[in-house]
CSV table of N, CA and C in Angstrom, one decimal:
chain,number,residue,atom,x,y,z
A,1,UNK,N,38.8,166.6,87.2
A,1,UNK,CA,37.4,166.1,87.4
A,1,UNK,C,36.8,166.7,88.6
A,2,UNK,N,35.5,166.8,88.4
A,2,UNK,CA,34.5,167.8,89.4
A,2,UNK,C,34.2,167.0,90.5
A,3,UNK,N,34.1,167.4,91.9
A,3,UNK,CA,33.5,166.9,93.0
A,3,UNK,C,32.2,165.9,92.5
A,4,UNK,N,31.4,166.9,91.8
A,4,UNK,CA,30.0,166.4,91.4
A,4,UNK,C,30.1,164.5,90.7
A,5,UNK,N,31.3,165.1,89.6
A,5,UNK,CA,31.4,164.0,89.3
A,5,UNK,C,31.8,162.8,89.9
A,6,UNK,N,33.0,162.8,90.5
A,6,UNK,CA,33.4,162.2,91.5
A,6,UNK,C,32.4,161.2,92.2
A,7,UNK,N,31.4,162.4,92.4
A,7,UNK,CA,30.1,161.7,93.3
A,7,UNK,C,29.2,160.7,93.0
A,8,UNK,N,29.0,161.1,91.2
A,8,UNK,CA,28.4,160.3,90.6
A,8,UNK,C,29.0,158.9,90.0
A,9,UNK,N,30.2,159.0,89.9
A,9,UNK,CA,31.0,157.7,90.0
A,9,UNK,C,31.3,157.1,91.0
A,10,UNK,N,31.3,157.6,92.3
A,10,UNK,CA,31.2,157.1,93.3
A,10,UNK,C,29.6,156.0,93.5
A,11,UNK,N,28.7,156.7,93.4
A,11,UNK,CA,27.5,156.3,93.7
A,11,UNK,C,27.4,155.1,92.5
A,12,UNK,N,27.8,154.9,91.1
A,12,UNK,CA,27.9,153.7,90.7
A,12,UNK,C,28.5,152.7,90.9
A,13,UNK,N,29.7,153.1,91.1
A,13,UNK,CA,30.8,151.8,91.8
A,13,UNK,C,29.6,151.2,93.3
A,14,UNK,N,29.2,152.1,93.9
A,14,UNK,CA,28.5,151.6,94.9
A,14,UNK,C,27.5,150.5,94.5
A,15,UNK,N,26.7,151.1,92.9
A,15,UNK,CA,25.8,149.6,92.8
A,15,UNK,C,26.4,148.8,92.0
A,16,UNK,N,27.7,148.9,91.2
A,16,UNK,CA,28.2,147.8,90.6
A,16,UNK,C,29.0,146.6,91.8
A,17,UNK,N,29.3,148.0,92.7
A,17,UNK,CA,29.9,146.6,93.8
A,17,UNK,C,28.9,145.7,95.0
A,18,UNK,N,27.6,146.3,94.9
A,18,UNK,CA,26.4,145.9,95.3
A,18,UNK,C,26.1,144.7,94.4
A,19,UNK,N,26.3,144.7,93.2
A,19,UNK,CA,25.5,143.6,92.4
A,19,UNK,C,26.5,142.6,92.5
A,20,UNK,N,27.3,143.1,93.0
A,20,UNK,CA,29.2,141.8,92.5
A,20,UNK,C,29.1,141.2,93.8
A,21,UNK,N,28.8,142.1,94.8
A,21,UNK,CA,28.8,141.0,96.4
A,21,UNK,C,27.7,140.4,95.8
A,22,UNK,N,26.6,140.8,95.6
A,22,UNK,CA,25.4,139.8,95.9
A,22,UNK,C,25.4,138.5,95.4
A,23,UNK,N,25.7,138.9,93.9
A,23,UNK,CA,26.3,137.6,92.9
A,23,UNK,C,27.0,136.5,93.4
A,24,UNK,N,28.0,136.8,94.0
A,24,UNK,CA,28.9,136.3,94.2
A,24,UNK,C,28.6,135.5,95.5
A,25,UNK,N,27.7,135.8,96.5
A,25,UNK,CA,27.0,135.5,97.8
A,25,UNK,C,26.2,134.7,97.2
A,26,UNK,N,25.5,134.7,96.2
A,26,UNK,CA,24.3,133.9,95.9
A,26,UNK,C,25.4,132.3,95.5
A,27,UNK,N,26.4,132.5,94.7
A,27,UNK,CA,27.3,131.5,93.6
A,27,UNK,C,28.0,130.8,94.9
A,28,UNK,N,28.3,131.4,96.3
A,28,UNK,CA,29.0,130.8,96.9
A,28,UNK,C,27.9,130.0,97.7
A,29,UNK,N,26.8,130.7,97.8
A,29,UNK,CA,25.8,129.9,98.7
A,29,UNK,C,25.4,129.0,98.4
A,30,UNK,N,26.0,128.8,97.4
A,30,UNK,CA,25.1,126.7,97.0
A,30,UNK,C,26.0,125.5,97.5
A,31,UNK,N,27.3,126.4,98.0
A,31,UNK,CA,28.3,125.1,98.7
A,31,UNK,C,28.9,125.8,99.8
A,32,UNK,N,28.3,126.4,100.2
A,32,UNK,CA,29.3,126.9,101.5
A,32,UNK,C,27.8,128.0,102.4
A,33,UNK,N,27.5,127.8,103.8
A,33,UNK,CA,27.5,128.0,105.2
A,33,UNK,C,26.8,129.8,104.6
A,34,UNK,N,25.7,129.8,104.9
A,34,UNK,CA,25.3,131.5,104.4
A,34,UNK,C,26.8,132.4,104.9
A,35,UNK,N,26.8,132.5,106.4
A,35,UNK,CA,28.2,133.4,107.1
A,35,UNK,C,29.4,133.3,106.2
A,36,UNK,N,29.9,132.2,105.6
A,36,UNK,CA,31.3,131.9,105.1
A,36,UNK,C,30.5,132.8,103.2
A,37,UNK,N,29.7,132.5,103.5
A,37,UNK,CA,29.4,133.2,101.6
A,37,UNK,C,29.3,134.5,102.3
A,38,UNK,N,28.9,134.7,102.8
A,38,UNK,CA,28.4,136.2,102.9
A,38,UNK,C,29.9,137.3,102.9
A,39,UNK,N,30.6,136.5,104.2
A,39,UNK,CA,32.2,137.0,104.5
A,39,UNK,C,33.6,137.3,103.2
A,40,UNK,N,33.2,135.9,102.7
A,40,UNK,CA,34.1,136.0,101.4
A,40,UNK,C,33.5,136.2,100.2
A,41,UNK,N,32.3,137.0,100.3
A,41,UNK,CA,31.6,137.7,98.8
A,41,UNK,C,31.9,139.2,99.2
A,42,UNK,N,31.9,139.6,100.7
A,42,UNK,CA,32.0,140.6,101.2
A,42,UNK,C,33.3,141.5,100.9
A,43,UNK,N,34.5,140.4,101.1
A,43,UNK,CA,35.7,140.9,101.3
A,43,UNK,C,36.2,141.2,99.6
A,44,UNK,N,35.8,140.3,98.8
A,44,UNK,CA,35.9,139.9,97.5
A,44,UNK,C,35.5,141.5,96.7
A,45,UNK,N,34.2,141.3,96.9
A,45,UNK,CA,33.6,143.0,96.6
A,45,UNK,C,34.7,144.1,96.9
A,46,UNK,N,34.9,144.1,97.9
A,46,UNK,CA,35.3,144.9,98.9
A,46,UNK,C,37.0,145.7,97.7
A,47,UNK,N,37.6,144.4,97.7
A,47,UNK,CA,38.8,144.7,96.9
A,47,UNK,C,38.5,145.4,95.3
A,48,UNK,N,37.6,144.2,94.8
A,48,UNK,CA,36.8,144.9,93.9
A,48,UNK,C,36.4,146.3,93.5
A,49,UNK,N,35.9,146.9,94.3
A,49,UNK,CA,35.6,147.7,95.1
A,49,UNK,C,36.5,148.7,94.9
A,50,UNK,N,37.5,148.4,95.4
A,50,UNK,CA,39.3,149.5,95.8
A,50,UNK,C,39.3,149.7,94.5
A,51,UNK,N,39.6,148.6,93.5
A,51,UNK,CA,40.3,149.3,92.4
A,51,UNK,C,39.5,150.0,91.5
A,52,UNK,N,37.9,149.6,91.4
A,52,UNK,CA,37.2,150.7,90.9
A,52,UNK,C,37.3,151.8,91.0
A,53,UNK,N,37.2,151.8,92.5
A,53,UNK,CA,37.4,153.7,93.7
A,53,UNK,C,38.0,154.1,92.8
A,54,UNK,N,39.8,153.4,93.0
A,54,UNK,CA,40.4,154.0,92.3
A,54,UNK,C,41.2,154.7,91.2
A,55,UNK,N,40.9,153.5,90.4
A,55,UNK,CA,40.4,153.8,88.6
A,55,UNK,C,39.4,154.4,88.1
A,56,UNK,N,38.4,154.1,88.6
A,56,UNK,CA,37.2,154.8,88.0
A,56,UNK,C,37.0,156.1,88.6
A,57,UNK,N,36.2,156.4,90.0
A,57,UNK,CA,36.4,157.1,90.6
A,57,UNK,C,36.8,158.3,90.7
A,58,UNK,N,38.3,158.4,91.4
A,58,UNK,CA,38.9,159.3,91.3
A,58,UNK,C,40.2,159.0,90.5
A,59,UNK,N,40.2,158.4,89.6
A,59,UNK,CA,41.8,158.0,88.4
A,59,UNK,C,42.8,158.2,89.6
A,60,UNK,N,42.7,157.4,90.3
A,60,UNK,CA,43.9,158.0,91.3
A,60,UNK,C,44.5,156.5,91.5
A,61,UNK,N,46.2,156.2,91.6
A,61,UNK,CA,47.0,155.4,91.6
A,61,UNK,C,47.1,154.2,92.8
A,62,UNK,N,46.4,153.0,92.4
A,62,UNK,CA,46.0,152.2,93.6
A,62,UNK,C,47.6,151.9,94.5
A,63,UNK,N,47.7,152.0,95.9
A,63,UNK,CA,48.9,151.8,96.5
A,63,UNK,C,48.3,150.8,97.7
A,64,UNK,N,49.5,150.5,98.3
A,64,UNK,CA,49.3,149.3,99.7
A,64,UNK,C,48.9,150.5,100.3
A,65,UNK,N,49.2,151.5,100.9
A,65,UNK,CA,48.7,152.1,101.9
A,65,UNK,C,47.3,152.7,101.5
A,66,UNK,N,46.6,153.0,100.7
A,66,UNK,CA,45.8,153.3,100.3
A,66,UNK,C,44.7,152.1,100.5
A,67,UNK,N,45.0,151.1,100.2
A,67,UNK,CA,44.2,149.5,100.1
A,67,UNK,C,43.9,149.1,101.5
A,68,UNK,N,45.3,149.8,102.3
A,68,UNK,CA,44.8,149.0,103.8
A,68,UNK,C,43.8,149.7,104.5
A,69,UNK,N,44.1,151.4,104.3
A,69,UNK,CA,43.2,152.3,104.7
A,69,UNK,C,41.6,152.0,103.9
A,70,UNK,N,41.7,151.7,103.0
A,70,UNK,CA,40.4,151.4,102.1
A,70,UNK,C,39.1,151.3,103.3
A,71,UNK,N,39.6,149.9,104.0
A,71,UNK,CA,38.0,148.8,104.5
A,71,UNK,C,37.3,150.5,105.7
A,72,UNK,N,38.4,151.4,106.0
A,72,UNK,CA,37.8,152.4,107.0
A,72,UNK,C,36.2,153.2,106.3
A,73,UNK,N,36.4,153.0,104.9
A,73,UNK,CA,34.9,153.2,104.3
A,73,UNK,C,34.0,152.9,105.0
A,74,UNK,N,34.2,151.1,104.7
A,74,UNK,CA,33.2,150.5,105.4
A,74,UNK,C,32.8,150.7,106.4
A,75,UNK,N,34.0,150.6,107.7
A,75,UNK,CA,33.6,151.2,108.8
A,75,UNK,C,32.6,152.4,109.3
A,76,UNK,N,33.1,153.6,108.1
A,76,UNK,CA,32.4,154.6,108.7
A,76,UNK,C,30.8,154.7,107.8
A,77,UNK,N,30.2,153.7,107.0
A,77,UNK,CA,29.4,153.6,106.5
A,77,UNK,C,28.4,152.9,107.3
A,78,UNK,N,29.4,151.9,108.4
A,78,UNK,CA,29.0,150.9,109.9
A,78,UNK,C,27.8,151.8,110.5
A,79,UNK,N,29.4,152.9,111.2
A,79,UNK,CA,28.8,153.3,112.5
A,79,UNK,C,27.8,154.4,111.6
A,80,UNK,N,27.6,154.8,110.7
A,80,UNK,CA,26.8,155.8,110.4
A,80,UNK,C,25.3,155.4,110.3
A,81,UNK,N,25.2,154.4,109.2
A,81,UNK,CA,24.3,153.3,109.5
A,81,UNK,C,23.7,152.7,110.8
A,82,UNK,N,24.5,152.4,111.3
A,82,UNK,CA,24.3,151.4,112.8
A,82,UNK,C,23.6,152.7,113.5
A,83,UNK,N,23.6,153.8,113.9
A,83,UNK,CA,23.9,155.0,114.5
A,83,UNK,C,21.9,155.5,113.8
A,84,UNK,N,22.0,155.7,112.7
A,84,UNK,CA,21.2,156.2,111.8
A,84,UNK,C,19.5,154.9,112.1
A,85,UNK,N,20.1,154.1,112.5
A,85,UNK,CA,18.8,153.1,112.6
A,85,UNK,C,18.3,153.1,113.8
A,86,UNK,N,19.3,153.0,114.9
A,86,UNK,CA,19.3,153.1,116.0
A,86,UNK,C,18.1,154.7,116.3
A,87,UNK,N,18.6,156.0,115.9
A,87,UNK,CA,18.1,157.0,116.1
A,87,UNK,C,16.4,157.3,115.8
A,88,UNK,N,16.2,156.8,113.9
A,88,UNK,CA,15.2,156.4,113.7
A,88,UNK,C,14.3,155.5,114.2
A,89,UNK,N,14.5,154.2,114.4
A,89,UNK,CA,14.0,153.7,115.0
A,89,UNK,C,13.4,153.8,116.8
A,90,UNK,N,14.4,153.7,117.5
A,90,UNK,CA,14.2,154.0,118.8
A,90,UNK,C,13.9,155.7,119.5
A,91,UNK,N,14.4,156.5,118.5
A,91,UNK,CA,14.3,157.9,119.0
A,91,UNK,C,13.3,158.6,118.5
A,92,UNK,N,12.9,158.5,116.8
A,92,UNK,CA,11.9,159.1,115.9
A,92,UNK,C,11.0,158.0,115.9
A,93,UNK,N,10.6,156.9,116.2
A,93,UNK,CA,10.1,156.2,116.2
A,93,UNK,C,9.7,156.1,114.7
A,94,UNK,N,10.0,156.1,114.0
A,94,UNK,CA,10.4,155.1,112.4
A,94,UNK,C,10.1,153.6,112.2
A,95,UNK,N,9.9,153.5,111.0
A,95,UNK,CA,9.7,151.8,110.7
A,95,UNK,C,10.7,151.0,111.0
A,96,UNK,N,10.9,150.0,111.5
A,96,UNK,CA,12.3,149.5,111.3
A,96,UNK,C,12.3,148.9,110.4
A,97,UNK,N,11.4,149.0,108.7
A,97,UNK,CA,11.6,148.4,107.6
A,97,UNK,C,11.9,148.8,107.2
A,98,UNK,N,12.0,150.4,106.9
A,98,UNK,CA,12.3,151.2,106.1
A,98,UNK,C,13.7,151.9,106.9
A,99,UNK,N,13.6,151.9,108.3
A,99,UNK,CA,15.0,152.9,108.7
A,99,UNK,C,16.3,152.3,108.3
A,100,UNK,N,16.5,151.6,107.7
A,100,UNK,CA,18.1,150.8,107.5
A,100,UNK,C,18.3,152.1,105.9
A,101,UNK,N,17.1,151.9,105.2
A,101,UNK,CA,17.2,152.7,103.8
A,101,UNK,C,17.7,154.4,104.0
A,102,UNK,N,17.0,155.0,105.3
A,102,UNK,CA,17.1,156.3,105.2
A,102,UNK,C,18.6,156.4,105.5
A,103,UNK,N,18.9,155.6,106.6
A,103,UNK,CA,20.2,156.0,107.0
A,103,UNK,C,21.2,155.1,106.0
A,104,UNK,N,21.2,154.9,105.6
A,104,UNK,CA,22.1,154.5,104.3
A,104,UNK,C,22.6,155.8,103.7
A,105,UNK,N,21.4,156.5,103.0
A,105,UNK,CA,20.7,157.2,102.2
A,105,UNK,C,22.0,158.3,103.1
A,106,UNK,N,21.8,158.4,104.2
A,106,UNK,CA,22.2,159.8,105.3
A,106,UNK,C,24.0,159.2,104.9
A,107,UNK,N,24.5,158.0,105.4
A,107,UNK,CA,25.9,157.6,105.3
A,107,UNK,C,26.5,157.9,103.5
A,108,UNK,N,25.6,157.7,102.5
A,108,UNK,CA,26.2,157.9,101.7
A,108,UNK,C,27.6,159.1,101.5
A,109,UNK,N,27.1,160.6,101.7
A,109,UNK,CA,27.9,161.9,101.8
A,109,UNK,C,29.2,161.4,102.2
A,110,UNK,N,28.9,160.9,103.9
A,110,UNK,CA,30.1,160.8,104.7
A,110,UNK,C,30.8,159.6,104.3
A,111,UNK,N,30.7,158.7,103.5
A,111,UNK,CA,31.2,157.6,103.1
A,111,UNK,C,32.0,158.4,102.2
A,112,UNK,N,31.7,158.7,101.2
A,112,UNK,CA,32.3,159.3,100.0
A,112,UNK,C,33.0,160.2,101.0
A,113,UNK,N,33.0,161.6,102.0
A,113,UNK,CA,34.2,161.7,102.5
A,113,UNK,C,35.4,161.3,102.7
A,114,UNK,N,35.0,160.0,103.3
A,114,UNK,CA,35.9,159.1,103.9
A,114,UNK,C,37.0,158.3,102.4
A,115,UNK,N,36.2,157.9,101.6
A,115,UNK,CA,36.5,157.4,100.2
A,115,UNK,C,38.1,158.6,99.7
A,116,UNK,N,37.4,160.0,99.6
A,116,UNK,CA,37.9,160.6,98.7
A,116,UNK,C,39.2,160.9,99.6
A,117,UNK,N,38.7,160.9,100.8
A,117,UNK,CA,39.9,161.5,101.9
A,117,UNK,C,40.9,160.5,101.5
A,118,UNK,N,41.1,158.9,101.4
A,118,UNK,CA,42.1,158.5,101.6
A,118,UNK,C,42.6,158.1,100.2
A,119,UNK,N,41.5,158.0,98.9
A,119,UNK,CA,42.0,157.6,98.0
A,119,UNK,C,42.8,158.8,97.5
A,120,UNK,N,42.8,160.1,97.9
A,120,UNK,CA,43.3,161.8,97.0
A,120,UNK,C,44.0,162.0,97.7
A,121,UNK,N,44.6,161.7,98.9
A,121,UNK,CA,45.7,162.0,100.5
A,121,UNK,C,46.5,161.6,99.6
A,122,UNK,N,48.1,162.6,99.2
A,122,UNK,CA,49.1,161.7,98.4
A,122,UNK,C,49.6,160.9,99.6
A,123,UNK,N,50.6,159.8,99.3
A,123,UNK,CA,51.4,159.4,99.9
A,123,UNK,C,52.8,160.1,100.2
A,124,UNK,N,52.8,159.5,101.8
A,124,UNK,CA,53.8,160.0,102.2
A,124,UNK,C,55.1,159.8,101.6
A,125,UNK,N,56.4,160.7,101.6
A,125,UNK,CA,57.3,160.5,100.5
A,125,UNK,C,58.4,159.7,101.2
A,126,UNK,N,59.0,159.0,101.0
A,126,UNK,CA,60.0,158.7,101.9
A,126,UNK,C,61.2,159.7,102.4
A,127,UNK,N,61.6,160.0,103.2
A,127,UNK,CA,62.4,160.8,103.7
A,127,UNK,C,64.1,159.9,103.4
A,128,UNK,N,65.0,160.6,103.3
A,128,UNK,CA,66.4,160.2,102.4
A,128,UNK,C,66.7,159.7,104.0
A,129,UNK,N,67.8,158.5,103.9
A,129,UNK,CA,68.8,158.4,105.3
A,129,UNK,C,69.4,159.4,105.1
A,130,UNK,N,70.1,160.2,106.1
A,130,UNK,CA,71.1,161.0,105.7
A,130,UNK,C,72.2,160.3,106.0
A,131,UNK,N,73.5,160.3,105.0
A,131,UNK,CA,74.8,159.4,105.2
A,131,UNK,C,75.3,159.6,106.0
A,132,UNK,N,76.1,158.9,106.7
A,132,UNK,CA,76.4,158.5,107.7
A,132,UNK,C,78.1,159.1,107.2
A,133,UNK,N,78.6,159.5,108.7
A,133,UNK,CA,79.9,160.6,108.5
A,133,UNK,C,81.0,159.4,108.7
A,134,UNK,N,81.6,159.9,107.9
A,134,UNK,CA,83.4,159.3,107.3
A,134,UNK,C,83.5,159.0,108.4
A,135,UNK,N,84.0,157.5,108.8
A,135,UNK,CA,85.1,157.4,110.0
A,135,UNK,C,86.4,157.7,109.5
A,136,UNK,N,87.3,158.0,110.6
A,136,UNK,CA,88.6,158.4,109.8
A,136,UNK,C,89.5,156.9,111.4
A,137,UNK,N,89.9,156.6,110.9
A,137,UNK,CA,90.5,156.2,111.1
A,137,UNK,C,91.8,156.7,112.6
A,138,UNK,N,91.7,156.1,113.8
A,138,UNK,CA,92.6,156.6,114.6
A,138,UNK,C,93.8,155.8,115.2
A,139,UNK,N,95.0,156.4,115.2
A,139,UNK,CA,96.3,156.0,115.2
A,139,UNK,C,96.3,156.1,116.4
């Protein structure tokens, strides 16, 4: 499968997992605290999320180590975002209505970096014990 494509599956998972948090934030907000919907529609997606990456995405074999490294997406979609608004806004003097969109727009590339980096990184292999030498016995 091509980079390109990659890209393009990538960028759908993005709005399929956009509509499944929202959903799911809206279904939880009729009994529970906006913050507590928001957090556990968040994380919910989130997993959601993993196995698409990884099934859809890049057909690549979902593992624990791969799942825990997963949420660093988010992270670097944070600071890129966070970073991106900050710059527009305060430095290019930008809308602050519209600067959350551009920098998104900018984190997408490096998100998908981050994505492909950890879902295509094989896993490490385990390394053998080496056996342990004969006692022999002393008289």
């Amino acid at each position: 499968m091509t980079v390109r494509v990659q890209m393009v599956r990538f960028a759908l998972v993005g709005v399929v997992n956009t509509g499944t948090y929202y959903g799911m934030y809206l279904a939880l907000l009729t009994w529970l605290p906006y913050v507590a919907a928001h957090v556990i529609a968040f994380a919910l997606s989130m997993v959601g999320s993993f196995f698409l990456t990884s099934y859809f995405t890049y057909r690549t074999r979902p593992t624990w180590r791969k799942f825990l490294l997963f949420p660093l997406t988010n992270a670097a979609n944070f600071v890129v975002t966070t970073t991106g608004v900050y710059l527009l806004v305060d430095v290019l003097h930008f809308g602050s209505r519209y600067a959350p969109l551009i920098a998104a727009g900018a984190a997408i590339p490096i998100t998908f970096v981050v994505s492909r980096t950890i879902m295509l990184r094989p896993d490490p292999v385990p390394r053998e014990r080496e056996p342990e030498p004969e006692r022999v016995p002393q008289i």
